[in-house]
Amino acid sequence: RARRSTTAGDGLVTGFLDDLARAARTLRRAPVFTMACAVTLGVGIGAATAIFSVADPVILRPLPYGSPDRVDIVSQGAPGPRRSSRLGYETIADIRDQSRTLERVAAISDWQPILVRDGSAAILSGLSVSADYFATLGVTPEMGRDFRAEEDVPNADGVVILSHALWASRFGGDSSLVGRQVDFGTRKVTVAGVMPAGFEDVLQPGTQIWRALRYDRGLPYACRTCQHLRMIARRRPGVTEAQAEAELGVISSRLVAQYPKEYESPGFGLEQLQHAVVRPVAPALAALLVAVALLLAIATVNVGGLQLARALQRDEEFAVRSALGAGAGRLMRLLVAEGLVLAAVASLCGWVVAALGVRTLVDHLPAGVPNAAAIHLDARAFALALGVTLAAGLTIGLIPAWHARRRALAGSLRGGRRVGGAPHRVRAALVVTEVALAVILLAGAGLLARSLSRLLGVDAGVAVNDVATLSVQVSGPAYQQNEGVWAWQERLVDLARAVPGVTSAGITSQLPLGGSFDSFGVQALDKPLDNPEHAPSADRYTVTPDFLRTMRIPVVDGRDFATADDAPAGAPVVIVSEALAQHIWPGERAVGKQVHMGEASHPWYTVVGVAGNVHHRGLDVSATEQIYIPTRRFFFSDNAVDLVVRTAGDPAAVLPALRRAALTAEPLAVITRLASMRDVVSASTAQRRLALSLFTTFAGIALLLATAGIVGALSGMVAERRREIGLRSALGATPTGIARLVVGRGLALAGVGAAAGIGIAVAGSRVIASLLFGVAPHDALTYVLVATGALAIGVAASVFPAWRAMLVDPITALRSD
C-alpha cells in the first residue's frame, strides 16, 4: 500500500513536470508574447524585490544588537514638542545611580576628529561615548577590547575604537594596530579595538571612530543645564518600557524638587532605539512598499489579462483536447504550468531589475538612513522574489485556466468562440482593476508632486540662486587658541573675496538648511525669568560682518554688523530674528535691549538689529528663532565653519576656486561640503524627492500597462464582434457611430476603474500623509486631475481599436462566420 501511494505521487509529479515541459514548448513558439509578458511581470517582481531589499534592513529587520528590544533612547521634559533628546551629564549620572529598572546607561556626544596620516588630513565621523556604550548596545569589538572605566574620566589618556571599514581603508587592515598610537593632528591616541565588519552605529550612521567621553560631575560643561549629550539605556530583562518610564518619572520629580531652576519641566521619555532611528524614514519606505505592491499587482493582472485573451483564441484547441479525453482539471493544470513557466522567465528579468534598482536606490538614499550598509540582495530578498514569482505564476495561470475549465465543460467542437459572456466580463474586470490600481499610484504621485511644489515655494529666508557654500574644518597646534582660529577665518574670507565672480563673502558657524544644529537659551535683562530653563532657545550663528548681506537675510529694524563689531576691542552686540524678538518682547522694540547666553560669567549683549526669520531645520519646519553674534564676540571660536559667497554668475563656476582658496588658507584643511545653496536646499528635501521620483516611475509604468490593457480588451472585443459590427454597418450604422461604440466602451472601463481607484486612494491616503506639506491627503484638485487623466487615457487607448472597427467590411464580416 505504501508503494502504491509513492507511485501515485511520483506519477503526479512526473505528470506536472511533463506539463511544465509542454508549457515551455508552447511559450517558445510565441516568443514575442512570452517576452512581453516576462518583461512586464519582471519589472513588477524586480521593483518589489529592490524596495524590499531597502526596507528590510532599515525598518523591518531587528537591529543586529543583543536583545535590541530592550535598548531605548531617553528624552527629557514633559511630552510634547519641547521634549528634548539632549540631557546634561549630571542628569544622566543621577539616572544611572538611582534607577533599578535600567541595567546599563550610556552617554553620547558628537565628535568630528581630523586624522593626519601620510601628510594629508581627513575628517572622520566620530562619537564620544561613555565606557559602557557598546555594552549598552549589546555588541563587542571584533579585535582588541572595549573601553575601560578608568579610561572614561577627565585627563585619562586618549583611547579610541575604530570601525572595521576605517581600519581596513586607512590602516590597511593591519592587525598589529591594536594597542598602538595614531596621530590625530593635535594629539596621539591609542587604538583599543576594532568593531566587527557588519556593525553599524544607528545613532549616527557612518560612524568611523569612537572615543571615551571622559566626563565627571566636576566639569563645568557636565552641568544639568549643559544639555548637549544623548542618552541610551538598556532595560533589565522582563522590564517593560512603561515600567522603566514610570520609575524615571519618579526620579524626575525628585530632581525637579531638588533643582527647580535647572529643569524646564518634569518627566523623562523612553522610546525603543529601533523605533527612534527608523521614524524619519519609515513613512517614505512604508509608502514605497505599498506603491510597489500595487505595481506588482498591476503587472500580474496585465499578464493575466494577456493570458486570458490568448486562451480565448485557443478555444478550438481546448475543445479538441476535451474531445480527446482531457478533463477540465487537466486543462487547468496545463495553463497553471504555463503561468509558472512564464513567471519563472519573468523572475530572471526581475532579478536584473532588482540588482540595478538596489544599486540606484543606495546611491540616492538620503543621508543618515540607519543600517544602510546592510542593504543588498540577500537570501531574504531571494525568498521574497521566489514567493512573489510563485504567487504571480499561479495567478496568471488560474485566470485563463478558469476559462479553459468552462470551455471543457461545454464539451463540444461547435462553432463560435464564446461560452456565454463570462470571459469578456472577466477581462473587463481585469482592465478595470488595472486602471484602479494605476489611479491609486497616480493619485499618490500627484499629491507628492503638489506637496514638493508647495515645499520648494517656501521662502527659506535666505538667498538660494546665486550663493555658493563651502564647509571646512581645521585642526592642529595652530588652532588650539581662539586667535589662531579667527586669523584663519579672516584669511579664508579675504581669499574667497578675491575669487573672480565673487561679489561678497562671509563665514557662519552653521548653515541654514545645512543639517547642523547649535542652540542656546536666550535671557533678556528686562524680562527676568524665575527658571532660566524657560528661556527661549535660539539657533546660534557666529558670523563675520558680511554674512547677512551675502545671504540676503534682511535687517528689518536697527542695523547690520559693522567691521568694528568684529574687531578685538569691539562691543558685545548681537542681532536677533523677528521670531525671537516677538517671543521675548511682544509689542516692543528689541533694538537696544540686552540679552545673555550661557554661563553667568558670560557678557550681556546689546541688540543692534532685528533680522528676518530663517528656516534653519527644514523648509517643512516653521521658521525657528535665531541669534547672530560676531565671531570675535562669542565665548569660543569655531574651527568648523561654512563659507558662503555671493556670485555674479553661476555659483557652480566658482566652486573649484573656492576649494583652492580654502586649501591656500590652510593646506591641511578638510573640506566636507562644496555646493551651491540651491543644492543644499535640494538635499534638505531628498526624502520627499526620492518618494516622488519612485511614485512617479511606478505610476508611469502602471499607466502604460493599464493603457495596454484597455487597448487589448477593446481590440479583442472588435475581433470577436466583427459579425455584429458588420451587421450594424449593413443596417446603416456610420463609421463614426461604430467608433463611438468602441470609445464609449473604453471610457466606461477607464471611468469605472478611475472611480474605484480614487475611492481607494482617498481611503488609504494616510499612508503618505506624513510626506505631504501644504496639501491635504484628500486634496480635491489632485483627484479631479487624476480622474481626468484616467478618462483621457481611456479615450487615447480606444483610438486604435476604434480605427480597426471602422475598417470592418460588412460583407466580409457577415461571410466569415
CSV table of N, CA and C in Angstrom, one decimal, residues 155-282:
chain,number,residue,atom,x,y,z
A,155,ASN,N,41.2,63.8,31.9
A,155,ASN,CA,42.7,63.7,31.9
A,155,ASN,C,43.2,62.3,31.7
A,156,ALA,N,42.3,61.3,31.4
A,156,ALA,CA,42.8,60.0,31.1
A,156,ALA,C,43.5,60.0,29.7
A,157,ASP,N,44.3,59.1,29.4
A,157,ASP,CA,45.0,59.0,28.1
A,157,ASP,C,43.9,58.8,27.0
A,158,GLY,N,44.1,59.3,25.8
A,158,GLY,CA,43.1,59.2,24.8
A,158,GLY,C,43.1,57.8,24.2
A,159,VAL,N,41.9,57.1,24.2
A,159,VAL,CA,41.8,55.8,23.7
A,159,VAL,C,40.6,55.8,22.7
A,160,VAL,N,40.8,55.1,21.6
A,160,VAL,CA,39.7,55.1,20.5
A,160,VAL,C,39.5,53.6,20.1
A,161,ILE,N,38.3,53.4,19.5
A,161,ILE,CA,37.9,52.2,18.9
A,161,ILE,C,37.5,52.5,17.5
A,162,LEU,N,38.0,51.7,16.5
A,162,LEU,CA,37.8,52.0,15.1
A,162,LEU,C,36.7,51.1,14.5
A,163,SER,N,36.0,51.7,13.5
A,163,SER,CA,35.1,50.8,12.7
A,163,SER,C,36.0,49.9,11.8
A,164,HIS,N,35.4,48.8,11.4
A,164,HIS,CA,36.1,47.9,10.6
A,164,HIS,C,36.5,48.5,9.2
A,165,ALA,N,35.6,49.3,8.7
A,165,ALA,CA,35.8,50.0,7.4
A,165,ALA,C,37.0,51.0,7.5
A,166,LEU,N,37.1,51.8,8.6
A,166,LEU,CA,38.2,52.7,8.7
A,166,LEU,C,39.5,51.9,8.9
A,167,TRP,N,39.5,50.9,9.7
A,167,TRP,CA,40.7,50.1,9.9
A,167,TRP,C,41.2,49.5,8.6
A,168,ALA,N,40.2,49.0,7.8
A,168,ALA,CA,40.7,48.4,6.5
A,168,ALA,C,41.1,49.4,5.5
A,169,SER,N,40.4,50.6,5.4
A,169,SER,CA,40.7,51.5,4.3
A,169,SER,C,41.9,52.4,4.7
A,170,ARG,N,42.0,52.9,5.9
A,170,ARG,CA,43.0,53.9,6.3
A,170,ARG,C,44.3,53.2,6.8
A,171,PHE,N,44.1,52.0,7.4
A,171,PHE,CA,45.3,51.4,8.0
A,171,PHE,C,45.6,50.0,7.4
A,172,GLY,N,45.0,49.8,6.3
A,172,GLY,CA,45.4,48.6,5.5
A,172,GLY,C,45.1,47.3,6.2
A,173,GLY,N,44.1,47.3,7.1
A,173,GLY,CA,43.7,46.0,7.8
A,173,GLY,C,44.9,45.5,8.7
A,174,ASP,N,45.7,46.3,9.2
A,174,ASP,CA,46.9,45.9,10.0
A,174,ASP,C,46.4,45.5,11.4
A,175,SER,N,46.5,44.2,11.7
A,175,SER,CA,46.1,43.6,13.0
A,175,SER,C,47.0,44.1,14.1
A,176,SER,N,48.2,44.5,13.8
A,176,SER,CA,49.1,44.9,14.8
A,176,SER,C,48.8,46.4,15.3
A,177,LEU,N,47.8,47.0,14.6
A,177,LEU,CA,47.5,48.4,15.0
A,177,LEU,C,46.9,48.5,16.4
A,178,VAL,N,46.2,47.4,16.9
A,178,VAL,CA,45.6,47.4,18.2
A,178,VAL,C,46.7,47.5,19.3
A,179,GLY,N,46.5,48.5,20.1
A,179,GLY,CA,47.5,48.8,21.2
A,179,GLY,C,48.5,49.9,20.8
A,180,ARG,N,48.5,50.3,19.5
A,180,ARG,CA,49.4,51.3,19.1
A,180,ARG,C,48.8,52.7,19.0
A,181,GLN,N,49.6,53.7,18.8
A,181,GLN,CA,49.1,55.1,18.8
A,181,GLN,C,48.9,55.6,17.4
A,182,VAL,N,47.9,56.5,17.2
A,182,VAL,CA,47.6,57.0,15.9
A,182,VAL,C,47.6,58.6,16.1
A,183,ASP,N,48.2,59.3,15.1
A,183,ASP,CA,48.3,60.7,15.1
A,183,ASP,C,47.0,61.4,14.6
A,184,PHE,N,46.4,62.2,15.5
A,184,PHE,CA,45.2,62.9,15.2
A,184,PHE,C,45.5,64.4,15.1
A,185,GLY,N,46.7,64.8,14.7
A,185,GLY,CA,47.0,66.2,14.4
A,185,GLY,C,47.4,66.9,15.7
A,186,THR,N,46.4,67.0,16.6
A,186,THR,CA,46.7,67.8,17.9
A,186,THR,C,47.2,66.8,19.0
A,187,ARG,N,47.0,65.5,18.8
A,187,ARG,CA,47.4,64.6,19.9
A,187,ARG,C,47.5,63.2,19.3
A,188,LYS,N,48.1,62.3,20.0
A,188,LYS,CA,48.1,60.9,19.6
A,188,LYS,C,47.2,60.1,20.6
A,189,VAL,N,46.5,59.1,20.0
A,189,VAL,CA,45.6,58.3,20.8
A,189,VAL,C,45.9,56.9,20.6
A,190,THR,N,45.5,56.0,21.5
A,190,THR,CA,45.8,54.6,21.4
A,190,THR,C,44.6,53.9,20.9
A,191,VAL,N,44.8,53.0,19.9
A,191,VAL,CA,43.7,52.2,19.4
A,191,VAL,C,43.5,51.0,20.3
A,192,ALA,N,42.3,50.9,20.9
A,192,ALA,CA,42.0,49.8,21.8
A,192,ALA,C,41.4,48.6,21.1
A,193,GLY,N,40.6,48.9,20.0
A,193,GLY,CA,39.9,47.8,19.4
A,193,GLY,C,39.4,48.2,18.0
A,194,VAL,N,38.8,47.2,17.3
A,194,VAL,CA,38.2,47.4,16.0
A,194,VAL,C,36.9,46.6,16.1
A,195,MET,N,35.8,47.3,15.6
A,195,MET,CA,34.5,46.7,15.6
A,195,MET,C,34.3,45.7,14.5
A,196,PRO,N,33.3,44.8,14.6
A,196,PRO,CA,33.1,43.8,13.5
A,196,PRO,C,32.7,44.5,12.2
A,197,ALA,N,32.9,43.8,11.1
A,197,ALA,CA,32.7,44.3,9.8
A,197,ALA,C,31.2,44.7,9.6
A,198,GLY,N,30.3,43.9,10.2
A,198,GLY,CA,28.9,44.2,9.9
A,198,GLY,C,28.3,45.2,10.9
A,199,PHE,N,29.0,45.7,11.8
A,199,PHE,CA,28.5,46.6,12.8
A,199,PHE,C,28.3,48.0,12.2
A,200,GLU,N,27.1,48.6,12.5
A,200,GLU,CA,26.8,50.0,12.1
A,200,GLU,C,26.2,50.6,13.3
A,201,ASP,N,26.7,51.8,13.7
A,201,ASP,CA,26.1,52.6,14.8
A,201,ASP,C,24.9,53.4,14.3
A,202,VAL,N,23.7,52.9,14.7
A,202,VAL,CA,22.5,53.6,14.1
A,202,VAL,C,22.2,54.9,14.8
A,203,LEU,N,22.9,55.2,15.9
A,203,LEU,CA,22.7,56.5,16.5
A,203,LEU,C,23.4,57.6,15.6
A,204,GLN,N,24.4,57.2,14.9
A,204,GLN,CA,25.0,58.1,13.9
A,204,GLN,C,25.5,57.2,12.7
A,205,PRO,N,24.7,56.9,11.7
A,205,PRO,CA,25.1,56.1,10.6
A,205,PRO,C,26.4,56.6,10.0
A,206,GLY,N,27.2,55.7,9.7
A,206,GLY,CA,28.5,56.0,9.1
A,206,GLY,C,29.6,56.4,10.1
A,207,THR,N,29.4,56.2,11.4
A,207,THR,CA,30.4,56.5,12.4
A,207,THR,C,31.6,55.6,12.1
A,208,GLN,N,32.8,56.2,12.1
A,208,GLN,CA,34.1,55.5,11.8
A,208,GLN,C,34.9,55.3,13.1
A,209,ILE,N,34.7,56.1,14.1
A,209,ILE,CA,35.6,56.0,15.3
A,209,ILE,C,34.9,56.5,16.5
A,210,TRP,N,35.2,55.9,17.7
A,210,TRP,CA,34.6,56.2,19.0
A,210,TRP,C,35.8,56.5,19.9
A,211,ARG,N,35.5,57.4,20.8
A,211,ARG,CA,36.5,57.7,21.9
A,211,ARG,C,35.8,57.7,23.2
A,212,ALA,N,36.5,57.6,24.3
A,212,ALA,CA,35.9,57.6,25.7
A,212,ALA,C,35.4,59.1,25.9
A,213,LEU,N,34.3,59.2,26.6
A,213,LEU,CA,33.7,60.5,26.8
A,213,LEU,C,34.6,61.4,27.8
A,214,ARG,N,35.0,60.7,28.8
A,214,ARG,CA,35.9,61.4,29.8
A,214,ARG,C,35.2,62.5,30.6
A,215,TYR,N,34.0,62.3,31.1
A,215,TYR,CA,33.3,63.3,31.8
A,215,TYR,C,33.3,62.9,33.3
A,216,ASP,N,33.1,63.9,34.2
A,216,ASP,CA,32.7,63.6,35.6
A,216,ASP,C,31.9,64.8,36.0
A,217,ARG,N,31.3,64.8,37.2
A,217,ARG,CA,30.4,65.8,37.7
A,217,ARG,C,31.2,67.1,37.9
A,218,GLY,N,32.5,67.1,38.0
A,218,GLY,CA,33.2,68.3,38.4
A,218,GLY,C,33.4,69.2,37.2
A,219,LEU,N,33.2,68.8,36.0
A,219,LEU,CA,33.5,69.6,34.8
A,219,LEU,C,32.4,70.6,34.6
A,220,PRO,N,32.8,71.8,34.2
A,220,PRO,CA,31.8,72.9,34.0
A,220,PRO,C,30.8,72.6,33.0
A,221,TYR,N,31.1,71.8,31.9
A,221,TYR,CA,30.2,71.5,30.8
A,221,TYR,C,29.5,70.2,31.1
A,222,ALA,N,29.6,69.7,32.3
A,222,ALA,CA,28.8,68.5,32.7
A,222,ALA,C,27.6,68.8,33.5
A,223,CYS,N,27.2,70.1,33.6
A,223,CYS,CA,26.2,70.5,34.4
A,223,CYS,C,24.8,70.0,33.9
A,224,ARG,N,23.8,70.2,34.7
A,224,ARG,CA,22.4,69.8,34.4
A,224,ARG,C,21.8,70.6,33.2
A,225,THR,N,22.2,71.9,33.1
A,225,THR,CA,21.7,72.7,32.1
A,225,THR,C,22.5,72.7,30.8
A,226,CYS,N,23.7,72.0,30.9
A,226,CYS,CA,24.5,71.8,29.7
A,226,CYS,C,24.0,70.6,28.9
A,227,GLN,N,22.9,70.8,28.2
A,227,GLN,CA,22.2,69.7,27.6
A,227,GLN,C,22.7,69.4,26.2
A,228,HIS,N,23.8,68.8,26.1
A,228,HIS,CA,24.4,68.5,24.8
A,228,HIS,C,24.7,67.0,24.6
A,229,LEU,N,24.3,66.2,25.5
A,229,LEU,CA,24.5,64.8,25.4
A,229,LEU,C,23.2,64.0,25.1
A,230,ARG,N,23.4,62.9,24.4
A,230,ARG,CA,22.3,62.0,24.2
A,230,ARG,C,22.5,60.8,25.1
A,231,MET,N,21.4,60.1,25.4
A,231,MET,CA,21.5,59.0,26.4
A,231,MET,C,20.7,57.8,25.9
A,232,ILE,N,21.3,56.6,26.0
A,232,ILE,CA,20.7,55.4,25.7
A,232,ILE,C,20.7,54.5,27.0
A,233,ALA,N,19.8,53.6,27.1
A,233,ALA,CA,19.7,52.8,28.3
A,233,ALA,C,19.2,51.4,27.9
A,234,ARG,N,19.7,50.4,28.6
A,234,ARG,CA,19.3,49.0,28.4
A,234,ARG,C,18.5,48.6,29.6
A,235,ARG,N,17.2,48.2,29.4
A,235,ARG,CA,16.3,47.8,30.5
A,235,ARG,C,16.7,46.4,30.9
A,236,ARG,N,16.5,46.2,32.2
A,236,ARG,CA,16.7,44.8,32.7
A,236,ARG,C,15.8,43.8,32.1
A,237,PRO,N,16.2,42.6,32.0
A,237,PRO,CA,15.2,41.6,31.4
A,237,PRO,C,13.9,41.5,32.2
A,238,GLY,N,12.8,41.5,31.4
A,238,GLY,CA,11.5,41.5,32.0
A,238,GLY,C,10.9,42.8,32.3
A,239,VAL,N,11.7,43.9,32.2
A,239,VAL,CA,11.2,45.2,32.5
A,239,VAL,C,10.6,45.8,31.2
A,240,THR,N,9.4,46.3,31.3
A,240,THR,CA,8.7,46.9,30.1
A,240,THR,C,9.1,48.4,30.0
A,241,GLU,N,8.8,49.0,28.9
A,241,GLU,CA,9.1,50.4,28.7
A,241,GLU,C,8.2,51.2,29.7
A,242,ALA,N,7.0,50.8,29.9
A,242,ALA,CA,6.1,51.6,30.8
A,242,ALA,C,6.6,51.5,32.2
A,243,GLN,N,7.1,50.4,32.6
A,243,GLN,CA,7.7,50.3,34.0
A,243,GLN,C,8.9,51.1,34.2
A,244,ALA,N,9.8,51.1,33.2
A,244,ALA,CA,11.0,51.9,33.3
A,244,ALA,C,10.7,53.4,33.2
A,245,GLU,N,9.7,53.8,32.4
A,245,GLU,CA,9.3,55.2,32.3
A,245,GLU,C,8.7,55.7,33.5
A,246,ALA,N,7.9,54.8,34.2
A,246,ALA,CA,7.2,55.2,35.5
A,246,ALA,C,8.3,55.5,36.5
A,247,GLU,N,9.3,54.6,36.6
A,247,GLU,CA,10.4,54.8,37.6
A,247,GLU,C,11.1,56.1,37.3
A,248,LEU,N,11.4,56.4,36.0
A,248,LEU,CA,12.1,57.6,35.6
A,248,LEU,C,11.3,58.8,35.9
A,249,GLY,N,10.0,58.7,35.9
A,249,GLY,CA,9.1,59.8,36.3
A,249,GLY,C,9.3,60.2,37.7
A,250,VAL,N,9.4,59.2,38.6
A,250,VAL,CA,9.7,59.4,40.0
A,250,VAL,C,11.0,60.1,40.2
A,251,ILE,N,12.0,59.6,39.5
A,251,ILE,CA,13.4,60.2,39.6
A,251,ILE,C,13.3,61.7,39.1
A,252,SER,N,12.6,61.9,38.0
A,252,SER,CA,12.5,63.3,37.5
A,252,SER,C,11.8,64.2,38.5
A,253,SER,N,10.7,63.8,39.1
A,253,SER,CA,10.1,64.6,40.1
A,253,SER,C,11.0,65.0,41.3
A,254,ARG,N,11.8,64.0,41.7
A,254,ARG,CA,12.8,64.2,42.8
A,254,ARG,C,13.8,65.2,42.4
A,255,LEU,N,14.3,65.1,41.1
A,255,LEU,CA,15.3,66.1,40.6
A,255,LEU,C,14.8,67.5,40.5
A,256,VAL,N,13.6,67.6,40.0
A,256,VAL,CA,13.0,68.9,39.8
A,256,VAL,C,12.7,69.6,41.2
A,257,ALA,N,12.3,68.8,42.2
A,257,ALA,CA,12.1,69.4,43.5
A,257,ALA,C,13.5,69.8,44.1
A,258,GLN,N,14.5,69.1,43.8
A,258,GLN,CA,15.8,69.4,44.4
A,258,GLN,C,16.5,70.5,43.6
A,259,TYR,N,16.3,70.6,42.3
A,259,TYR,CA,16.9,71.6,41.5
A,259,TYR,C,15.9,72.4,40.6
A,260,PRO,N,15.0,73.2,41.2
A,260,PRO,CA,13.9,73.7,40.5
A,260,PRO,C,14.2,74.7,39.4
A,261,LYS,N,15.4,75.2,39.4
A,261,LYS,CA,15.8,76.2,38.3
A,261,LYS,C,16.6,75.6,37.2
A,262,GLU,N,16.8,74.3,37.3
A,262,GLU,CA,17.7,73.6,36.3
A,262,GLU,C,16.9,72.7,35.4
A,263,TYR,N,15.6,72.6,35.5
A,263,TYR,CA,14.8,71.8,34.7
A,263,TYR,C,13.5,72.6,34.2
A,264,GLU,N,13.3,72.6,32.9
A,264,GLU,CA,12.1,73.3,32.4
A,264,GLU,C,10.8,72.7,32.9
A,265,SER,N,10.8,71.4,32.9
A,265,SER,CA,9.5,70.7,33.3
A,265,SER,C,9.9,69.2,33.7
A,266,PRO,N,9.1,68.6,34.6
A,266,PRO,CA,9.5,67.2,35.0
A,266,PRO,C,9.1,66.2,33.9
A,267,GLY,N,9.7,65.1,33.9
A,267,GLY,CA,9.4,64.0,33.0
A,267,GLY,C,10.6,63.5,32.2
A,268,PHE,N,10.6,62.2,32.0
A,268,PHE,CA,11.5,61.5,31.1
A,268,PHE,C,10.7,60.6,30.2
A,269,GLY,N,11.2,60.5,28.9
A,269,GLY,CA,10.5,59.6,28.0
A,269,GLY,C,11.4,58.6,27.5
A,270,LEU,N,10.9,57.4,27.2
A,270,LEU,CA,11.6,56.3,26.7
A,270,LEU,C,11.0,55.9,25.3
A,271,GLU,N,11.9,55.7,24.4
A,271,GLU,CA,11.5,55.2,23.1
A,271,GLU,C,12.5,54.1,22.6
A,272,GLN,N,11.9,53.0,22.2
A,272,GLN,CA,12.8,51.9,21.7
A,272,GLN,C,13.7,52.4,20.6
A,273,LEU,N,15.0,52.1,20.7
A,273,LEU,CA,16.0,52.6,19.8
A,273,LEU,C,15.6,52.4,18.4
A,274,GLN,N,15.2,51.2,18.1
A,274,GLN,CA,14.8,50.8,16.7
A,274,GLN,C,13.7,51.8,16.2
A,275,HIS,N,12.7,52.0,17.0
A,275,HIS,CA,11.6,52.9,16.6
A,275,HIS,C,12.1,54.3,16.3
A,276,ALA,N,13.0,54.8,17.2
A,276,ALA,CA,13.5,56.2,17.1
A,276,ALA,C,14.4,56.4,15.9
A,277,VAL,N,15.2,55.4,15.5
A,277,VAL,CA,16.1,55.7,14.4
A,277,VAL,C,15.4,55.5,13.1
A,278,VAL,N,14.4,54.7,13.0
A,278,VAL,CA,13.7,54.5,11.7
A,278,VAL,C,12.6,55.4,11.5
A,279,ARG,N,12.1,56.2,12.6
A,279,ARG,CA,11.0,57.0,12.4
A,279,ARG,C,11.1,58.0,11.3
A,280,PRO,N,12.3,58.7,11.1
A,280,PRO,CA,12.4,59.7,10.0
A,280,PRO,C,12.2,59.1,8.6
A,281,VAL,N,12.6,57.8,8.4
A,281,VAL,CA,12.5,57.2,7.0
A,281,VAL,C,11.4,56.2,6.9
A,282,ALA,N,10.8,55.8,8.0
A,282,ALA,CA,9.7,54.8,7.9
A,282,ALA,C,8.5,55.2,7.0
